[in-house]
mmCIF file of N, CA and C in Angstrom:
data_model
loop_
_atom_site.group_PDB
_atom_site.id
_atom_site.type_symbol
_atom_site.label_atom_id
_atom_site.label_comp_id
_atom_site.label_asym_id
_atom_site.label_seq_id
_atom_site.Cartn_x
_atom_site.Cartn_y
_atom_site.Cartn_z
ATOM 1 N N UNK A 248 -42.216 -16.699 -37.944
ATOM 2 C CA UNK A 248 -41.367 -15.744 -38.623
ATOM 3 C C UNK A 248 -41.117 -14.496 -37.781
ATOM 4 N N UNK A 249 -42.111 -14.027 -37.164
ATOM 5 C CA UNK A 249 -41.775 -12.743 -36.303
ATOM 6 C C UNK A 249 -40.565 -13.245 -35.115
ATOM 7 N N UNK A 250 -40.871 -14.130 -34.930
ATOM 8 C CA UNK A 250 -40.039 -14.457 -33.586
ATOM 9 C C UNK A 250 -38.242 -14.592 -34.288
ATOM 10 N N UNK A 251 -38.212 -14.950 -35.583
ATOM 11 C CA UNK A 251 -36.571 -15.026 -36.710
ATOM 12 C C UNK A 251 -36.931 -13.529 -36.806
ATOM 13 N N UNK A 252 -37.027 -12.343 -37.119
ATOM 14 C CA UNK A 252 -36.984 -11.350 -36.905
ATOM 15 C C UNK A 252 -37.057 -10.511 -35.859
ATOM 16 N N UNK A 253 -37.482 -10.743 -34.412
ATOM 17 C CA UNK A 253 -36.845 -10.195 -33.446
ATOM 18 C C UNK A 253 -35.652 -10.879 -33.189
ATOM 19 N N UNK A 254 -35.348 -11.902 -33.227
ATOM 20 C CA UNK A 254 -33.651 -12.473 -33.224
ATOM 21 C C UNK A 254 -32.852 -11.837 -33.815
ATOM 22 N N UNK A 255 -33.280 -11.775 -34.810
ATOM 23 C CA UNK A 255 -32.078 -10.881 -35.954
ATOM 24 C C UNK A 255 -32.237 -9.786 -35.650
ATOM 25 N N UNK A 256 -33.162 -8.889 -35.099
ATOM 26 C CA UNK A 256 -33.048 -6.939 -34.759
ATOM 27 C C UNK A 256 -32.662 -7.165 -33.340
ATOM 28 N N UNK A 257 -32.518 -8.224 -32.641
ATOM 29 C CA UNK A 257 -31.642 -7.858 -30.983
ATOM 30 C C UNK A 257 -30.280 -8.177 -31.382
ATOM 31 N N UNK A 258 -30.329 -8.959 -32.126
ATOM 32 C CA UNK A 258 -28.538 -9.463 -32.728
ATOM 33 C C UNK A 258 -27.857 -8.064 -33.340
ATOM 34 N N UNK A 259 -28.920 -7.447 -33.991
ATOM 35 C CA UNK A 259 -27.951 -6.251 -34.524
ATOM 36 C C UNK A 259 -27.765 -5.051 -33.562
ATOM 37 N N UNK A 260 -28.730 -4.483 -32.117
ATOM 38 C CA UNK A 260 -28.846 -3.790 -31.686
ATOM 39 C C UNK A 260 -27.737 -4.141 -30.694
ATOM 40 N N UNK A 261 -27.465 -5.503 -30.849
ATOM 41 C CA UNK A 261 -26.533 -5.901 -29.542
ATOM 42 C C UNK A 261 -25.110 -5.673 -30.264
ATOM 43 N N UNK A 262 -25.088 -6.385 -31.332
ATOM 44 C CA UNK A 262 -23.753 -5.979 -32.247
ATOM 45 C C UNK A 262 -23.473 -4.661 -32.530
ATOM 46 N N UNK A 263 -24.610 -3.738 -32.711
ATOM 47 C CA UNK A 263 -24.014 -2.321 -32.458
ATOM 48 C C UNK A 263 -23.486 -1.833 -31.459
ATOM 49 N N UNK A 264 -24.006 -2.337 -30.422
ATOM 50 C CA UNK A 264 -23.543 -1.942 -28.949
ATOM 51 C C UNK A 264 -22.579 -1.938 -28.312
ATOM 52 N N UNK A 265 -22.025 -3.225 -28.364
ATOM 53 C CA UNK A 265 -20.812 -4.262 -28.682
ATOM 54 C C UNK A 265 -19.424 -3.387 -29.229
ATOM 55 N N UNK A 266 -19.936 -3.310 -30.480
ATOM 56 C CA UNK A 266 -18.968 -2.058 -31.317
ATOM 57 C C UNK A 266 -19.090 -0.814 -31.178
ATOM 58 N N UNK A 267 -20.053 0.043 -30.464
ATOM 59 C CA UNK A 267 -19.686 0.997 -29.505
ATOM 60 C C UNK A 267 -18.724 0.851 -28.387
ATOM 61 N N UNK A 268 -18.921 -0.028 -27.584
ATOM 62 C CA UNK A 268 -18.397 -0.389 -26.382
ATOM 63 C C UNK A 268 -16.959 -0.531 -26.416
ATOM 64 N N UNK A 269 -16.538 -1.216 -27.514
ATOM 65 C CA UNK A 269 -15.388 -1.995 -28.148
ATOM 66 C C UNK A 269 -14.433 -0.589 -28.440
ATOM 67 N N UNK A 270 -14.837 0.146 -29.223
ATOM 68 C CA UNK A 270 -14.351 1.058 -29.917
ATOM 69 C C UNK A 270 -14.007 2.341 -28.614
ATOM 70 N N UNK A 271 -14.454 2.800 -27.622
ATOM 71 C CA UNK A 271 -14.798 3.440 -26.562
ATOM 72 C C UNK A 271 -13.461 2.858 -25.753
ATOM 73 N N UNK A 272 -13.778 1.108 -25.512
ATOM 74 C CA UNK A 272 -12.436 0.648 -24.834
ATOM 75 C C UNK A 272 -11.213 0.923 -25.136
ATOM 76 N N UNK A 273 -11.112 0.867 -26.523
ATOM 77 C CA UNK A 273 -9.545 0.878 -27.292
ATOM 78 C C UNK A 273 -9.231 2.153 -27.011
ATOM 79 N N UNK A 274 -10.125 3.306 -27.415
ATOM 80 C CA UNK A 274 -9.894 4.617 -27.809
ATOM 81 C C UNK A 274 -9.351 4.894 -25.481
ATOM 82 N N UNK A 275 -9.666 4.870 -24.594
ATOM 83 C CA UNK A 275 -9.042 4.527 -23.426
ATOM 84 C C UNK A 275 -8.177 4.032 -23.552
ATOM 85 N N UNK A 276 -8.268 2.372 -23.715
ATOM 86 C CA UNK A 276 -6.904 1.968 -23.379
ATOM 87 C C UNK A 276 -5.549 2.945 -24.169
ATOM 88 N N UNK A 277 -5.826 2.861 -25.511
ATOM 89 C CA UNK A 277 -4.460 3.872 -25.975
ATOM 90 C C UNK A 277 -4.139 5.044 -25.215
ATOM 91 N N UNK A 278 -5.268 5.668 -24.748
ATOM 92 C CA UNK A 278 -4.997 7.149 -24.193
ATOM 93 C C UNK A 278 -4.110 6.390 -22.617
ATOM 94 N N UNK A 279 -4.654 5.601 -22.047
ATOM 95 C CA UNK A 279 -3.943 5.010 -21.017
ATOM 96 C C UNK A 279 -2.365 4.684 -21.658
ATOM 97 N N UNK A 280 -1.870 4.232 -22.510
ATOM 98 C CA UNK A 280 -0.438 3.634 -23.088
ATOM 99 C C UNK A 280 -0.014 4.834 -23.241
ATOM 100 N N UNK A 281 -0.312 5.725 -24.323
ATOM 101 C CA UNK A 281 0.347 7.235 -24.014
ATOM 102 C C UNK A 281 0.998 7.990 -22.897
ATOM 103 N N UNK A 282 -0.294 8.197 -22.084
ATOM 104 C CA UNK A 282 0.075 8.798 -20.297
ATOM 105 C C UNK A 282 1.279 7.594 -20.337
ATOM 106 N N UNK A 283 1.571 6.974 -20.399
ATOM 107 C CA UNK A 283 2.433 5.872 -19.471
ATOM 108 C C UNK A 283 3.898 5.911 -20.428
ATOM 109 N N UNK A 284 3.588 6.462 -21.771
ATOM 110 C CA UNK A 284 5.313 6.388 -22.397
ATOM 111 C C UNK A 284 5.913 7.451 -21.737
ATOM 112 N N UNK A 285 5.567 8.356 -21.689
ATOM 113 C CA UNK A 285 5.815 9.845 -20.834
ATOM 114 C C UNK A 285 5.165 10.723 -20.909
ATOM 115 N N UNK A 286 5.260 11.809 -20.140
ATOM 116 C CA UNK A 286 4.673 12.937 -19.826
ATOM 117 C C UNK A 286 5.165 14.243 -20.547
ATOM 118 N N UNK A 287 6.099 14.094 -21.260
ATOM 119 C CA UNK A 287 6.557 15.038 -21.427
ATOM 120 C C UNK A 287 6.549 15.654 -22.593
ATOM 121 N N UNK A 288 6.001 14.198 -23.429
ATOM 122 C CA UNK A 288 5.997 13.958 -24.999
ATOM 123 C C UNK A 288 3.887 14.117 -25.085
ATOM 124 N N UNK A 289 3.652 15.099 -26.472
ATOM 125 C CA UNK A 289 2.802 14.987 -27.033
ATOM 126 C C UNK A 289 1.697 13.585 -27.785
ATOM 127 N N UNK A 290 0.814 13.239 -27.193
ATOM 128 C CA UNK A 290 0.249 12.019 -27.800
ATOM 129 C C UNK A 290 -0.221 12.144 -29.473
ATOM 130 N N UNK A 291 0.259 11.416 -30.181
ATOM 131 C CA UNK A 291 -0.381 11.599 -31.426
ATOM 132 C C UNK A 291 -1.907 11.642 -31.989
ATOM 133 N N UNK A 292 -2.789 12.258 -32.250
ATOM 134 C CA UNK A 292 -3.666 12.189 -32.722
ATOM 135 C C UNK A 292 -4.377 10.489 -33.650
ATOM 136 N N UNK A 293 -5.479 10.088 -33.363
ATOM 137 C CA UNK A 293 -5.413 8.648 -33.529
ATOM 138 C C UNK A 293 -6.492 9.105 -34.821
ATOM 139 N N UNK A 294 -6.178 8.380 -35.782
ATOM 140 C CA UNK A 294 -6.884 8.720 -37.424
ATOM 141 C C UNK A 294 -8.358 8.367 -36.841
ATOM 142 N N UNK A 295 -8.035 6.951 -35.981
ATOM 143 C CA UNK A 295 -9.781 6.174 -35.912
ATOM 144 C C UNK A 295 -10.599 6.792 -35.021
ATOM 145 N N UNK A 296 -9.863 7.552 -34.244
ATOM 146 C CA UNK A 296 -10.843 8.394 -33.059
ATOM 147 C C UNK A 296 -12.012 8.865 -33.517
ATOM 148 N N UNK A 297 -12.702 9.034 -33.116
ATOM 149 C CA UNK A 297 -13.840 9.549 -33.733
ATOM 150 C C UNK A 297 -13.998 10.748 -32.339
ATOM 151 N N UNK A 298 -14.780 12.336 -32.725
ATOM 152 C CA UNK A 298 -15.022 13.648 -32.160
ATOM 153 C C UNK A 298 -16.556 12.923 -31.615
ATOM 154 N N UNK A 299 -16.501 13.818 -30.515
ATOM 155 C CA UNK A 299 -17.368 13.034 -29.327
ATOM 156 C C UNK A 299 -19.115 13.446 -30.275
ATOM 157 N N UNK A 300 -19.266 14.451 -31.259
ATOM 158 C CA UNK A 300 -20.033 14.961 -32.001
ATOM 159 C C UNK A 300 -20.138 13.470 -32.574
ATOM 160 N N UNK A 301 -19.526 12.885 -33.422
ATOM 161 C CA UNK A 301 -20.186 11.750 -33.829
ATOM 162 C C UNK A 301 -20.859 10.747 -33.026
ATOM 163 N N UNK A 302 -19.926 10.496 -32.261
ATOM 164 C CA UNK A 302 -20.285 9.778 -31.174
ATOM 165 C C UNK A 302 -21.229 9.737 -30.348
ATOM 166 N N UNK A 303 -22.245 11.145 -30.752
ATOM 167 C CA UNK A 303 -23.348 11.274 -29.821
ATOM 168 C C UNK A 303 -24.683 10.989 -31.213
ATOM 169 N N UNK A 304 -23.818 11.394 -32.514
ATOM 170 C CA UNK A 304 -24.625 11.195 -33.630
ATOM 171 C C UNK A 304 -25.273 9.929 -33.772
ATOM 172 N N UNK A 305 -24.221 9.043 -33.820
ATOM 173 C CA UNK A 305 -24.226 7.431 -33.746
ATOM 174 C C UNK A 305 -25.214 6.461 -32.658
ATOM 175 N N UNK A 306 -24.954 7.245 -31.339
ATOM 176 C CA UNK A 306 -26.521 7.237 -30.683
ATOM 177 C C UNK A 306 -27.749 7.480 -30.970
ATOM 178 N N UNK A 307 -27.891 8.218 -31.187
ATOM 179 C CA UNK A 307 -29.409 8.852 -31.789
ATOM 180 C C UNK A 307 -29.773 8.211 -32.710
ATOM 181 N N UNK A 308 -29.029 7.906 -34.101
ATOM 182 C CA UNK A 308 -29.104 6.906 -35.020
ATOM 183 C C UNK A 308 -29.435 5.602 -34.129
ATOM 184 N N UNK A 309 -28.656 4.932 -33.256
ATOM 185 C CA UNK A 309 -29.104 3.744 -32.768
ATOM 186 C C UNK A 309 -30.387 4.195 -32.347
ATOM 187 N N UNK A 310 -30.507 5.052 -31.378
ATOM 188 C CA UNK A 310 -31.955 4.927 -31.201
ATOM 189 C C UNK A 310 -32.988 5.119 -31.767
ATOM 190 N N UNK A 311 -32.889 6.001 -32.808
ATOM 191 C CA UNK A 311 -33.999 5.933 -34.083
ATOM 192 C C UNK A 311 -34.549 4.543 -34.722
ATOM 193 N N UNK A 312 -33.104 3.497 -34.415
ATOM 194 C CA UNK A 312 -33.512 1.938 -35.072
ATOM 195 C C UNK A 312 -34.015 1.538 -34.328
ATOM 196 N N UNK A 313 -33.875 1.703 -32.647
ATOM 197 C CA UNK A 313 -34.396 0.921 -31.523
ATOM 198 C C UNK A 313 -35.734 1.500 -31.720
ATOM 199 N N UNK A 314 -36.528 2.586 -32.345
ATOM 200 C CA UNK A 314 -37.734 3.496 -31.787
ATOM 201 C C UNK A 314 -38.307 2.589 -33.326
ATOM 202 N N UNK A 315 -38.047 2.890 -34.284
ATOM 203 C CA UNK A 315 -38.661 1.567 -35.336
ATOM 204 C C UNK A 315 -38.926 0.592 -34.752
ATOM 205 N N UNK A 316 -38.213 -0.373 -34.545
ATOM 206 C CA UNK A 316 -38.048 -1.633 -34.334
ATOM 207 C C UNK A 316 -39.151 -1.673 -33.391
ATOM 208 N N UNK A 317 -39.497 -1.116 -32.456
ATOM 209 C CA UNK A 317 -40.478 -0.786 -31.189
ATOM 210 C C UNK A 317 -41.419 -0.427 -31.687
ATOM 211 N N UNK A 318 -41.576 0.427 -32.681
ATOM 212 C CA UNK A 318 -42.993 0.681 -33.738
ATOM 213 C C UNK A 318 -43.964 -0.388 -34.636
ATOM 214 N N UNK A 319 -42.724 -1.007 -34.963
ATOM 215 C CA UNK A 319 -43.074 -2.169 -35.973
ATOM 216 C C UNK A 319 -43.631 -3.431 -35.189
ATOM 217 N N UNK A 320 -43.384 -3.437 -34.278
ATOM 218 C CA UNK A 320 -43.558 -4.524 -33.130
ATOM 219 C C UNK A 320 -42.440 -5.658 -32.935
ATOM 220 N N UNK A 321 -41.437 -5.290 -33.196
ATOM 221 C CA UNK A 321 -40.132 -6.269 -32.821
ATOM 222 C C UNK A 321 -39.819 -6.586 -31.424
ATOM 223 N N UNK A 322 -39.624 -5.525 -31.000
ATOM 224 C CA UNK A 322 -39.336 -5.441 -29.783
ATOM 225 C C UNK A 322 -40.455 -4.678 -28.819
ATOM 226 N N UNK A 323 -40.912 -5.323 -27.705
ATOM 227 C CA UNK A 323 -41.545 -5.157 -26.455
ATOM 228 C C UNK A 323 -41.353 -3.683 -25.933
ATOM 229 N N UNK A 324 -42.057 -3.012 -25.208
ATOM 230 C CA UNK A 324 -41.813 -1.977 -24.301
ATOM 231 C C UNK A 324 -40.536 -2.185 -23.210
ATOM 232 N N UNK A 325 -40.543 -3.611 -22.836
ATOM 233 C CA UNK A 325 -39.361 -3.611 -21.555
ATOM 234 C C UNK A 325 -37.926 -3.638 -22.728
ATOM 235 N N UNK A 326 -38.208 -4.463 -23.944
ATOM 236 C CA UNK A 326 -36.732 -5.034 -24.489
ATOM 237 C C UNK A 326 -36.011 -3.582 -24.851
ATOM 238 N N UNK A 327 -37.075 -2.384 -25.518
ATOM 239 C CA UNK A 327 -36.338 -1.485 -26.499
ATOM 240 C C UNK A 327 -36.235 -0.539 -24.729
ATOM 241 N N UNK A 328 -36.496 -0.492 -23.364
ATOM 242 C CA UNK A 328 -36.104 0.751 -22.512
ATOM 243 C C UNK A 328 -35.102 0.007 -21.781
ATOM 244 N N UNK A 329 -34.575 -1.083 -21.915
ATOM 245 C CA UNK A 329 -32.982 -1.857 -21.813
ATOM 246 C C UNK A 329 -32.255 -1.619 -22.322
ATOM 247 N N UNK A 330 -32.648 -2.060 -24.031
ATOM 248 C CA UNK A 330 -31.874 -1.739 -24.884
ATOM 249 C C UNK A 330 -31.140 -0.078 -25.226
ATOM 250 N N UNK A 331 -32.050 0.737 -24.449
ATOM 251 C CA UNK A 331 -31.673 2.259 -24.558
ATOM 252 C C UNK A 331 -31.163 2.760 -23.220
ATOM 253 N N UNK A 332 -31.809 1.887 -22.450
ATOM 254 C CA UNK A 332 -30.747 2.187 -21.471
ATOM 255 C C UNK A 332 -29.486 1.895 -21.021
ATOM 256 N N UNK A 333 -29.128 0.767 -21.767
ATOM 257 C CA UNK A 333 -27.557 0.522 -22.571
ATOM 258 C C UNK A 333 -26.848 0.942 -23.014
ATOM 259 N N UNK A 334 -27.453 1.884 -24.659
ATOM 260 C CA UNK A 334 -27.220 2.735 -25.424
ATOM 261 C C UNK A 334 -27.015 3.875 -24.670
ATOM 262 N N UNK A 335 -27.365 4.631 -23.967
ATOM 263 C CA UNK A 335 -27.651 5.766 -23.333
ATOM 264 C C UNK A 335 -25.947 5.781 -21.519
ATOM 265 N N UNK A 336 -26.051 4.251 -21.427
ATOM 266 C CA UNK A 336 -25.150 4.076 -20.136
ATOM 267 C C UNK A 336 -23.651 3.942 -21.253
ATOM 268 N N UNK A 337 -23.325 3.846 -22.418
ATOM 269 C CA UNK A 337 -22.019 3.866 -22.833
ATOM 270 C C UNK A 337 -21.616 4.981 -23.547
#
């Protein structure tokens, strides 16, 4: 059973990650399509953007789950300073 429960807490730490990563790409690529309609014109404000304040919130939260998960014994000393050093490189 422990071993179906570290599966399922790397599946979610990875799926969070994932959807950091994901969300980070888009929010670029659009800013890239903008620059490129023209220069001359104002880019619209994007509803889904999220202020870099959350965005640093949303970290810390991940890592509070990664620092559980590492408490509880899910994850190893090497898995959760990968896993944050992931978190920490996006």
């Amino acid at each position: 059973m422990p071993g179906l429960i570290r599966g399922v807490a790397r599946t979610a730490v990875v799926a969070g990650t994932a959807t950091a990563v994901s969300n980070r790409v888009s929010r670029r690529q659009q800013g890239r399509w903008a620059a490129q309609q023209g220069y001359g014109t104002t880019p619209q404000p994007q509803a889904h953007a999220e202020p870099p304040a959350t965005d640093m919130t949303s970290k810390i939260e991940q890592l509070k789950q990664l620092g559980d998960l590492k408490a509880q014994g899910v994850l190893t000393e090497s898995e959760f300073e990968e896993q944050k050093r992931r978190l920490l490189a996006s």
